[in-house]
Short mmCIF file of C-alpha atoms in Angstrom, two decimals:
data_model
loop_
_atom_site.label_atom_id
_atom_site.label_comp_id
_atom_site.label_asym_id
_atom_site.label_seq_id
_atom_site.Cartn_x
_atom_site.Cartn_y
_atom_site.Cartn_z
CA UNK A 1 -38.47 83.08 75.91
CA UNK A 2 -35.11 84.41 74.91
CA UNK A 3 -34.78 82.45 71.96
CA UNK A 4 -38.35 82.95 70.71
CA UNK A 5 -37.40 86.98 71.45
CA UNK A 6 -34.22 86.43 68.69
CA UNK A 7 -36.29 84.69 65.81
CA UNK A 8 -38.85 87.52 66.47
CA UNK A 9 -35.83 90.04 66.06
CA UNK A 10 -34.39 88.52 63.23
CA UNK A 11 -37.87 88.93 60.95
CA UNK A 12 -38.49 92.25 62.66
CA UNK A 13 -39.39 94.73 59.21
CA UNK A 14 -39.90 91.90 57.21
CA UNK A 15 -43.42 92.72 55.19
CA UNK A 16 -44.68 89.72 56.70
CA UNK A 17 -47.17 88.20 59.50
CA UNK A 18 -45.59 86.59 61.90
CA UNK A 19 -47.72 84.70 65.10
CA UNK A 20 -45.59 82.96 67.97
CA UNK A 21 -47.56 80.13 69.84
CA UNK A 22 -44.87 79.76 73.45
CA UNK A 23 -46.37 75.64 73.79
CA UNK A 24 -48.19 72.78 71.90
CA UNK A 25 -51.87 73.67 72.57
CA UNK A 26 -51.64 77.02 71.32
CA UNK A 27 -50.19 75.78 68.49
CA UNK A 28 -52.82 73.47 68.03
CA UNK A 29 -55.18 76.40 67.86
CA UNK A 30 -53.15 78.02 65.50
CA UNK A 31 -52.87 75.08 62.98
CA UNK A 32 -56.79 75.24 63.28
CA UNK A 33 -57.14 78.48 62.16
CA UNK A 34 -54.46 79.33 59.96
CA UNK A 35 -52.15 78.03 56.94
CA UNK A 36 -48.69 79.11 56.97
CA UNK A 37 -45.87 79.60 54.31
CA UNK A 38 -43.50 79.07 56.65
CA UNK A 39 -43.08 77.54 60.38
CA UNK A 40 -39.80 77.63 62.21
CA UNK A 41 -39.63 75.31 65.49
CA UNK A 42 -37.70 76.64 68.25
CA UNK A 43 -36.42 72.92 70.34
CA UNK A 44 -36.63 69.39 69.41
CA UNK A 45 -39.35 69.16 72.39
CA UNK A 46 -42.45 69.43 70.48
CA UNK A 47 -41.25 67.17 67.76
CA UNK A 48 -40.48 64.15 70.15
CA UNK A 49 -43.86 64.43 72.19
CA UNK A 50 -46.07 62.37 70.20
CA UNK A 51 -48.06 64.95 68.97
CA UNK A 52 -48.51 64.98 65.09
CA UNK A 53 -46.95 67.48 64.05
CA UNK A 54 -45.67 66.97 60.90
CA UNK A 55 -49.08 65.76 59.77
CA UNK A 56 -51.07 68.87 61.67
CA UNK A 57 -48.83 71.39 59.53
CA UNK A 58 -48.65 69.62 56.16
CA UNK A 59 -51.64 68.02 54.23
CA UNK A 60 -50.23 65.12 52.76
CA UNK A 61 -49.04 64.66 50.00
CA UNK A 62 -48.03 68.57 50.21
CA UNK A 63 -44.56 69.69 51.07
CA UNK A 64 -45.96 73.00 52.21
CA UNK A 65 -45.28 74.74 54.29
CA UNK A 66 -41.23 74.50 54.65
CA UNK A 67 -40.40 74.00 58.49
CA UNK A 68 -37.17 75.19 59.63
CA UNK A 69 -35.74 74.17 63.64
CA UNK A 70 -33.44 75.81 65.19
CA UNK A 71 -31.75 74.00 68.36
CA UNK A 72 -28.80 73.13 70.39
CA UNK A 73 -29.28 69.61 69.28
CA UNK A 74 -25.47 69.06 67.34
CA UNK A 75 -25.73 65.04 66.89
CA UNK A 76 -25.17 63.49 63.96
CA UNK A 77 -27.82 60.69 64.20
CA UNK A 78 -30.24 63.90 65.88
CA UNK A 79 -29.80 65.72 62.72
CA UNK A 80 -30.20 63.27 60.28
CA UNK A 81 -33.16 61.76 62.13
CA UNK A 82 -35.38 64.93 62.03
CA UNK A 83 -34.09 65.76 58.38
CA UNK A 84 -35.82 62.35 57.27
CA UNK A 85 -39.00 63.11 59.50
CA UNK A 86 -39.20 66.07 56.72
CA UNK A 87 -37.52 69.27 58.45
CA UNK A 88 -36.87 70.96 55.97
CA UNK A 89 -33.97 73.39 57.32
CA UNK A 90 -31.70 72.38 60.34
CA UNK A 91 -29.81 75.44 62.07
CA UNK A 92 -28.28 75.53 65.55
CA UNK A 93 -27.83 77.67 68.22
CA UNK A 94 -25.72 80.30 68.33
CA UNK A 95 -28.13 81.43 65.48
CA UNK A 96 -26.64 83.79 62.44
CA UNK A 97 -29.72 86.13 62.58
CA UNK A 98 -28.71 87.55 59.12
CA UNK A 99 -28.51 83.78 57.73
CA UNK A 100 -32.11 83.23 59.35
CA UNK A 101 -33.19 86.26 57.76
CA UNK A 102 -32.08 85.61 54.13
CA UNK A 103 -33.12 81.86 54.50
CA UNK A 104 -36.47 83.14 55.32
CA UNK A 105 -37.12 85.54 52.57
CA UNK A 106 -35.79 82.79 50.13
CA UNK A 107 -38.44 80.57 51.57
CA UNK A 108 -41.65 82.94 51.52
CA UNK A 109 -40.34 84.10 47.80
CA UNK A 110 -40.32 80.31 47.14
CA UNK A 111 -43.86 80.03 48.40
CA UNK B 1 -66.24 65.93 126.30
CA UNK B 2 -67.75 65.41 123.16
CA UNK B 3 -68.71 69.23 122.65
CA UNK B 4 -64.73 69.67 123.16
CA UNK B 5 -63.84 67.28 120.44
CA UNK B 6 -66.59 68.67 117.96
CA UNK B 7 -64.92 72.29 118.98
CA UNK B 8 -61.76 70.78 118.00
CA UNK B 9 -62.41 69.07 114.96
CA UNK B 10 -64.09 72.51 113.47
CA UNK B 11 -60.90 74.83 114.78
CA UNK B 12 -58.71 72.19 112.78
CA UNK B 13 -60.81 72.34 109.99
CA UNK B 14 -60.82 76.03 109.91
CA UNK B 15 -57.23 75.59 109.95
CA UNK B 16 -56.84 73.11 107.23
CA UNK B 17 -59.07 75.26 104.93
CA UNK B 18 -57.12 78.59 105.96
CA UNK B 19 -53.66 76.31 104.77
CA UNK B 20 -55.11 75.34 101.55
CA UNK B 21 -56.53 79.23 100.98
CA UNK B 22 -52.64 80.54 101.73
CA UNK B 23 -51.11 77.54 99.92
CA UNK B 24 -53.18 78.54 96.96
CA UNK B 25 -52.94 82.49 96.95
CA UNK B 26 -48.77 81.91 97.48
CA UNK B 27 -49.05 79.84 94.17
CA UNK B 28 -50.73 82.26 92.59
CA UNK B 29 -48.57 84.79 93.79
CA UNK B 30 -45.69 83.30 92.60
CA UNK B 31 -46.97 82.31 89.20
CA UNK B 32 -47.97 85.95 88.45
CA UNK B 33 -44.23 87.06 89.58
CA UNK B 34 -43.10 84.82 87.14
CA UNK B 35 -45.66 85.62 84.21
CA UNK B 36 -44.24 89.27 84.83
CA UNK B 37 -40.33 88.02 84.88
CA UNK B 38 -41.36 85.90 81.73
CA UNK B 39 -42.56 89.60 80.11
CA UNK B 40 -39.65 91.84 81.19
CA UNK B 41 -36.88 89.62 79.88
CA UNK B 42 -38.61 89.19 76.74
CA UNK B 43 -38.83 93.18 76.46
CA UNK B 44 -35.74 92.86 77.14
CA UNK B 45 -33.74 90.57 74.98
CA UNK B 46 -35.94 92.17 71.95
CA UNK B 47 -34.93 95.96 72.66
CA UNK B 48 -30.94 95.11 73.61
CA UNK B 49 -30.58 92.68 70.50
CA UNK B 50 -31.99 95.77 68.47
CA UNK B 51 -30.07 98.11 69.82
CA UNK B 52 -26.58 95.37 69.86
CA UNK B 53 -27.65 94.85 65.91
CA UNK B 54 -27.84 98.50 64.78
CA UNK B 55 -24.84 99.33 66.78
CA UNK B 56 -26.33 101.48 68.94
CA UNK B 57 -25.59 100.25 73.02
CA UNK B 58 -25.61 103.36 74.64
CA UNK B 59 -29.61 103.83 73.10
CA UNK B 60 -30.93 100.64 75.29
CA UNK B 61 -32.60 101.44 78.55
CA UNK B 62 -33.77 98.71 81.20
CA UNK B 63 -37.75 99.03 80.30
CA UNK B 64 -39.65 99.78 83.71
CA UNK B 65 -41.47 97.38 85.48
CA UNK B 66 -42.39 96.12 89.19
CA UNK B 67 -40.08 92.41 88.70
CA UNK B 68 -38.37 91.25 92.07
CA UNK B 69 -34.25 90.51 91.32
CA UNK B 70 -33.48 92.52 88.12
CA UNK B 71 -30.04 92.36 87.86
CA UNK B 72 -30.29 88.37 88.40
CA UNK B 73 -33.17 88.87 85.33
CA UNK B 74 -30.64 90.99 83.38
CA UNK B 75 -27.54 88.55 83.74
CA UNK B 76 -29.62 85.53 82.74
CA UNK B 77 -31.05 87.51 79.57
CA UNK B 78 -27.67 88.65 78.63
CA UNK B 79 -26.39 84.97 79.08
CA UNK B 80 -29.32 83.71 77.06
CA UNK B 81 -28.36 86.30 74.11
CA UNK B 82 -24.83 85.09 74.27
CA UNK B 83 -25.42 81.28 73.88
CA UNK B 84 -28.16 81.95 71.47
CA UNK B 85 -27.13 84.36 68.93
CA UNK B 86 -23.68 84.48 66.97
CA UNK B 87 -21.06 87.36 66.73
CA UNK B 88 -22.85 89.43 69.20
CA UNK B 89 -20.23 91.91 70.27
CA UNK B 90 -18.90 91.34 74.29
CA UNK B 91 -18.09 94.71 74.97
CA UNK B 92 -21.18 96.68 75.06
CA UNK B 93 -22.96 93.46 77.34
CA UNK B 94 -19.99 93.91 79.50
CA UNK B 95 -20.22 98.05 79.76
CA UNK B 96 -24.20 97.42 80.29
CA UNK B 97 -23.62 94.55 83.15
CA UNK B 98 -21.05 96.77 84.98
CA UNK B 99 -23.09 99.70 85.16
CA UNK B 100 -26.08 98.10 86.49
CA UNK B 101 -23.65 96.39 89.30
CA UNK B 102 -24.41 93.05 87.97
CA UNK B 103 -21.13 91.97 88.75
CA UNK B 104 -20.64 92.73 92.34
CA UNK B 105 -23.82 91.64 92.86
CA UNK B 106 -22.84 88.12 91.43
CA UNK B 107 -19.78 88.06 93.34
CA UNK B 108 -21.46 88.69 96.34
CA UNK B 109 -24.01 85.57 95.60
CA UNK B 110 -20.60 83.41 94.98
CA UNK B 111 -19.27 84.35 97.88
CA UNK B 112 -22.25 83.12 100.32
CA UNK B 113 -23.72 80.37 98.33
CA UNK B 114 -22.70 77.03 98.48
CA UNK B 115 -22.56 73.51 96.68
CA UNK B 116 -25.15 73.04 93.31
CA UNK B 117 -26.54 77.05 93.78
CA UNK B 118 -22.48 78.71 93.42
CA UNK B 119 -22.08 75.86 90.55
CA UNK B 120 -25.36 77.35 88.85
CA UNK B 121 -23.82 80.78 89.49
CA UNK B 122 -20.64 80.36 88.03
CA UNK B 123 -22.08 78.44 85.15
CA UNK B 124 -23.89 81.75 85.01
CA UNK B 125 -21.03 83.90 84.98
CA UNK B 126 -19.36 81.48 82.45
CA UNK B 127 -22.20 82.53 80.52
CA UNK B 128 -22.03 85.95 80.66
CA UNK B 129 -18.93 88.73 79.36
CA UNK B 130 -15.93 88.07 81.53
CA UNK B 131 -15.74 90.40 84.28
CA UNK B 132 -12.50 90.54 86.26
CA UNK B 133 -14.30 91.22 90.00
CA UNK B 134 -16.58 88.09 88.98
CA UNK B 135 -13.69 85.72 87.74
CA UNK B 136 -11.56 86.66 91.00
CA UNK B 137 -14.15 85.47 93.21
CA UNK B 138 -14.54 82.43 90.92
CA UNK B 139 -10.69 81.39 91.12
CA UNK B 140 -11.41 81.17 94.49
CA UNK B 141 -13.17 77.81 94.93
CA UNK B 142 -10.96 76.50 92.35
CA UNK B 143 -10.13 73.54 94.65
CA UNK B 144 -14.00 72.87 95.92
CA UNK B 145 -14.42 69.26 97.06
CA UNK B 146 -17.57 69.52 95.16
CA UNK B 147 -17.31 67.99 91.46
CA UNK B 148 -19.61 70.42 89.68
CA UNK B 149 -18.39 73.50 91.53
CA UNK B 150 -14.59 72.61 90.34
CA UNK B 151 -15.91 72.23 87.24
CA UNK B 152 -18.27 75.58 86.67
CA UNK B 153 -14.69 77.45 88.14
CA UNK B 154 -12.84 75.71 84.95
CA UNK B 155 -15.90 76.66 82.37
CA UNK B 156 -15.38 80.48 84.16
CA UNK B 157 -11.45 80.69 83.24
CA UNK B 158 -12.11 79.41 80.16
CA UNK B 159 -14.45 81.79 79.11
CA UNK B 160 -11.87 84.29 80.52
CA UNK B 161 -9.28 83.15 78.58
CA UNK B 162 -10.16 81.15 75.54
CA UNK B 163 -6.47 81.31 74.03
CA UNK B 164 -5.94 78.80 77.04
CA UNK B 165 -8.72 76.24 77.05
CA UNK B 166 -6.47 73.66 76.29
CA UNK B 167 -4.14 73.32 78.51
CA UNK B 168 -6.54 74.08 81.09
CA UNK B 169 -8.69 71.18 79.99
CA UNK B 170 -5.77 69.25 80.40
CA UNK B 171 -4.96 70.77 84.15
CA UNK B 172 -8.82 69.54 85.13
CA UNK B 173 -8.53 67.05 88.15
CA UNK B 174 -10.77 64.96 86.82
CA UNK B 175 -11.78 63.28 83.47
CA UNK B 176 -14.44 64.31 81.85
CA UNK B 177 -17.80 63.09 82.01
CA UNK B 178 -20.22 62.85 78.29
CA UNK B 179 -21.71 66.07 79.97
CA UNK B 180 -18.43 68.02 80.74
CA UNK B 181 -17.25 67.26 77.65
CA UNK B 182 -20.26 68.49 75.54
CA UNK B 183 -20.12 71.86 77.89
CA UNK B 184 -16.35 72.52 76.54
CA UNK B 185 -17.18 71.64 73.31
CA UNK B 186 -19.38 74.37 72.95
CA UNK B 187 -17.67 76.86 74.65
CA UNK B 188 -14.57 76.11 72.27
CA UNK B 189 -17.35 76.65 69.18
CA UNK B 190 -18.98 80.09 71.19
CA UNK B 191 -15.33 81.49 71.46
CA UNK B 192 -14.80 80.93 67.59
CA UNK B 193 -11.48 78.87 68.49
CA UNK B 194 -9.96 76.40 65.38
CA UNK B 195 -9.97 73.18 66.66
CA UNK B 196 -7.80 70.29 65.16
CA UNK B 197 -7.80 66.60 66.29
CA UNK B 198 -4.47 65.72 65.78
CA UNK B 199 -3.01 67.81 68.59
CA UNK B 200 -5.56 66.22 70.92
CA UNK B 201 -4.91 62.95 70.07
CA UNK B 202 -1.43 63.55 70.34
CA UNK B 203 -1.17 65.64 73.93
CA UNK B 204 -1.04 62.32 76.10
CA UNK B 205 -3.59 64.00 78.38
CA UNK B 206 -7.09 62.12 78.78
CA UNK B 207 -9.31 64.75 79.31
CA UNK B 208 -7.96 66.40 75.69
CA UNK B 209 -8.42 62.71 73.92
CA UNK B 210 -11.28 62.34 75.46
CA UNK B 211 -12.59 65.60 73.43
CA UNK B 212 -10.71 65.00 70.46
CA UNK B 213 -12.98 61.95 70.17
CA UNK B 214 -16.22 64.10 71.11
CA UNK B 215 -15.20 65.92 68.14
CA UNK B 216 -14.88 62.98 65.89
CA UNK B 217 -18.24 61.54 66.54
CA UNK B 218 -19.84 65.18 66.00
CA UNK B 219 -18.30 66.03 62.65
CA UNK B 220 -17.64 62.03 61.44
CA UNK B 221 -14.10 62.74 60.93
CA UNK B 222 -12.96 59.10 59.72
CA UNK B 223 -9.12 60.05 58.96
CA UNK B 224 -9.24 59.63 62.52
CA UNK B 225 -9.01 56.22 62.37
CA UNK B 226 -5.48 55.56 62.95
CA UNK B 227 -5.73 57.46 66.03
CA UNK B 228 -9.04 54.75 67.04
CA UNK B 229 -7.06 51.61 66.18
CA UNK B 230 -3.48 53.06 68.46
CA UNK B 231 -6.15 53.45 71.16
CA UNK B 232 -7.94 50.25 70.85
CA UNK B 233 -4.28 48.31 71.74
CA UNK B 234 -4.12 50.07 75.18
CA UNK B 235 -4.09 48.37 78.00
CA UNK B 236 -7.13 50.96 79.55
CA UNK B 237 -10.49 48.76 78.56
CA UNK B 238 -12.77 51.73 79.37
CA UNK B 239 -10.46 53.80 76.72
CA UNK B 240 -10.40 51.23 74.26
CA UNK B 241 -14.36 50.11 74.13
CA UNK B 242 -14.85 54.04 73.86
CA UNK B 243 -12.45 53.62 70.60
CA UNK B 244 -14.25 50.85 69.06
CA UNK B 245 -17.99 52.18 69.60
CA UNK B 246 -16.17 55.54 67.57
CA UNK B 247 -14.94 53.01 64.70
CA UNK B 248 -18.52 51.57 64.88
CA UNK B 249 -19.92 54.96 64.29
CA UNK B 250 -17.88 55.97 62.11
CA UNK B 251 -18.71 52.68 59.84
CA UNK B 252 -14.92 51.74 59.87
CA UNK B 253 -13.47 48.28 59.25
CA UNK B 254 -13.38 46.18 62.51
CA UNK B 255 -9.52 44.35 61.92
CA UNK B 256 -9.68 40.72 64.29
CA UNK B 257 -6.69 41.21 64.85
CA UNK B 258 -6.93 44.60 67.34
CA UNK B 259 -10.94 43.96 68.06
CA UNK B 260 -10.48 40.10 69.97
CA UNK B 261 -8.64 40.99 72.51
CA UNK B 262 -11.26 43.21 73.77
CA UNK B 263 -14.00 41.27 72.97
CA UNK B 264 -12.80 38.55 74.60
CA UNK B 265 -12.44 40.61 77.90
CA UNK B 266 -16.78 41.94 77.39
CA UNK B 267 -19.17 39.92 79.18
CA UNK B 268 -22.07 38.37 77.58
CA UNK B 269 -24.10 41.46 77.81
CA UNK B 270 -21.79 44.01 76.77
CA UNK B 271 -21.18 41.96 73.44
CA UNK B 272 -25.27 41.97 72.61
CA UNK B 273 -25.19 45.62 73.27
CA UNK B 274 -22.02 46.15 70.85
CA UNK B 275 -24.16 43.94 68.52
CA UNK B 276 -27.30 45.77 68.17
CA UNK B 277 -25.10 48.83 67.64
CA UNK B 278 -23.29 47.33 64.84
CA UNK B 279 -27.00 45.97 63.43
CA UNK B 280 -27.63 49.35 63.92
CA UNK B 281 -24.68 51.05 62.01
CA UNK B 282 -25.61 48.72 59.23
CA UNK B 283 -22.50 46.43 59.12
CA UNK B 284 -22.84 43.07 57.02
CA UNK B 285 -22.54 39.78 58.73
CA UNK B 286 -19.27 38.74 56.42
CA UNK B 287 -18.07 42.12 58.13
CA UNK B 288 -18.66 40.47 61.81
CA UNK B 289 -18.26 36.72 61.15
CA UNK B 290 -14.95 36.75 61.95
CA UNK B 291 -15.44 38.41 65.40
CA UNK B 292 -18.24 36.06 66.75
CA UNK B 293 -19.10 32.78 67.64
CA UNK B 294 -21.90 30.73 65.88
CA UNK B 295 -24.84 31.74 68.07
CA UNK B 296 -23.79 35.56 67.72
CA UNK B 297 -24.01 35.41 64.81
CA UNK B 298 -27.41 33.94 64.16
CA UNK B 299 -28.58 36.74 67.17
CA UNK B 300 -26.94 39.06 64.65
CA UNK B 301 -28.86 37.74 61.52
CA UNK B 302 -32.36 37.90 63.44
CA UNK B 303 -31.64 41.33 64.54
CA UNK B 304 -30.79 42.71 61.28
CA UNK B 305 -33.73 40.97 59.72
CA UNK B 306 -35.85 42.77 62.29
CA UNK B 307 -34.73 46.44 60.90
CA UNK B 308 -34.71 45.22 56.88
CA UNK B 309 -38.66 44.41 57.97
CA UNK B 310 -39.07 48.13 59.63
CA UNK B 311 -37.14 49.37 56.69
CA UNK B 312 -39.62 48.00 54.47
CA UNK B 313 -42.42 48.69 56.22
CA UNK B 314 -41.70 52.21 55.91
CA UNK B 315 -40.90 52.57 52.25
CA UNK B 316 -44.14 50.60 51.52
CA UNK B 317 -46.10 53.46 53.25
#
């Protein structure tokens, strides 16, 4: 909840929308109802768990929307692994909120 | 007789059903305490991170709200902030915690708790801006017979006093497990400390070699192989195998010369294991011929032939 409370901080008076889903089914019924420019993961969890994500978020062959994860995952072969799955931004904890925020604006200006 | 049984069997149904009714109003209970905790630490982490971020401390109030064990809710927040976000500022955490008593309240909870609870507290306090009431109560089950508790004490003078991590790490009674050694590791990053290799390598204490090679795998340093190959002659096998799974990471060249005499001392199991690794790693078989026998290495050629075919399988998608 904490770190879910610090990405909410860090796009706090950004001019844009942002929705938090706390577990996988109610991000399921997110991805049902909404596109997004722009999805940052909070923990490797929901990525390992056999759910699709990847494919949920992204019509192939699309590379929209970028995802970004943010974790306390430091390994090497962890890193590389989840950058070839098609994260598009690793970051670790502790998290450079003004970093997040810039990365974040540069994304949704890319968009 | 039988009108006495039939009485019986109802009363213990009544009380069967009246068990289950309690049982489930208790969960529910407790899940709505918790749904409430979940809310007031959210509120707030958001409000103290604003107020930490525009500089403005003295503005944050504790938000209002019926939740059981606030200044346990506070600490673990505050902890949470610390691990999660970088450059907060200690001081005004600190002037907040010791206001709201935080810290004789955690002191007192040290002082009566015992085994894996006062090693969850002091990880707790390791956590959280060093307090000096807090760290004196710590120091005082420096010499625990339980493991984990000796270890939470060293995480707590450590975040006391980063200048000295090292030499405490070497001072630790024990060597250090994967998991201690990850836990130092990133206290050394949260305290913003330079860390170099070299002076690890070179202290002649375990527990410091033991992290300088944690800190080689994370960042792939491979000028760190001289270091590797020095350990690899050592008469310590657990030492050296640890030194030539690093090389293997690290995608070094495997010299006969200083890899035999450990492979010859690996039983039959342990050398399939270092062989999927180095099928793994991507090493070629000319690399490994020389340190195998003839049916190794045609295990060797069918295992690498299994991960060209996943390989392809995968670009062809």
């Amino acid at each position: 909840m904490v770190e879910t409370a610090v990405v909410e901080t860090a796009l706090a008076g950004l001019d844009v929308e942002v929705r938090v889903a706390v577990d996988a089914p109610a991000f399921r019924r997110l991805t049902e109802r909404l596109i997004f420019d722009l999805v940052i993961v909070v923990g490797v969890g929901y990525l390992l768990s056999g759910d699709a994500f990847f494919r949920r978020v992204r019509p192939r062959p699309m590379r929209r929307p970028e995802i970004y994860l943010i974790t306390h995952q430091q390994s090497e072969q962890t890193v590389m692994g989840l950058l070839e799955c098609g994260v598009d931004q690793y970051m670790t904890f502790p998290l450079n909120l003004a970093r997040l925020r810039a990365k974040v604006i540069g994304a949704l200006e890319r968009a | 007789m039988s009108l006495v049984i039939s009485w019986l069997s109802v009363a213990l149904l009544v009380v069967a059903l009246l068990a289950l009714a309690g049982g489930a109003l208790l969960a529910a209970l407790r899940a709505r305490r918790r749904e409430r905790e979940k809310q007031w630490s959210h509120r707030v982490a958001q409000s103290l991170l604003v107020a930490l971020l525009n500089d403005e401390p003295c503005r944050f109030e504790l938000p209002q709200g019926a939740v059981v064990g606030r200044k346990r809710l506070l600490a673990e927040v505050v902890a949470a902030l610390r691990v999660t976000v970088y450059g907060l500022n200690p001081e005004p955490l600190r002037a907040l915690l010791l206001a709201e008593g935080v810290d004789r309240w955690l002191a007192r909870q040290l002082r009566w708790a015992h085994g894996a609870k006062r090693a969850l507290l002091l990880k707790l306090a390791a956590d959280l801006p060093s307090m000096p009431r807090v760290v004196a109560e710590a120091v005082r089950h420096r010499r625990s017979t339980t493991r984990v508790v000796c270890f939470a004490v060293l995480l707590v003078e450590m975040a006391a006093e980063p200048a000295q991590i090292l030499r405490l790490a070497a001072s630790y009674a024990y060597p250090f497990t994967s998991v201690e050694r990850g836990e130092v590791l990133a206290l050394m990053r949260h305290s913003l400390l330079p860390i170099a290799y070299r002076p690890l390598f070179e202290s002649g204490s375990e527990n410091l070699e033991r992290l300088a090679m944690a800190l080689v795998a994370q960042f792939g340093i491979e000028e760190a192989e001289p270091y590797l190959q020095a350990i690899l002659q050592r008469d310590d096998r657990e030492a050296a195998l640890r030194a030539l799974f690093l090389l293997v990471q690290l995608h070094r060249p495997l010299p006969r010369r200083l890899v035999a005499p450990l492979l010859d001392q690996l039983t039959p199991c342990e050398r399939r294991g270092l062989l999927r690794r180095l099928v793994r790693e991507g090493y070629s078989q000319r690399q490994i011929a020389p340190l195998f026998d003839g049916e190794e290495r045609a295990c060797y050629a069918r295992m690498a032939a299994t991960y060209k075919r996943t390989l392809a399988a995968a670009l062809g998608r």
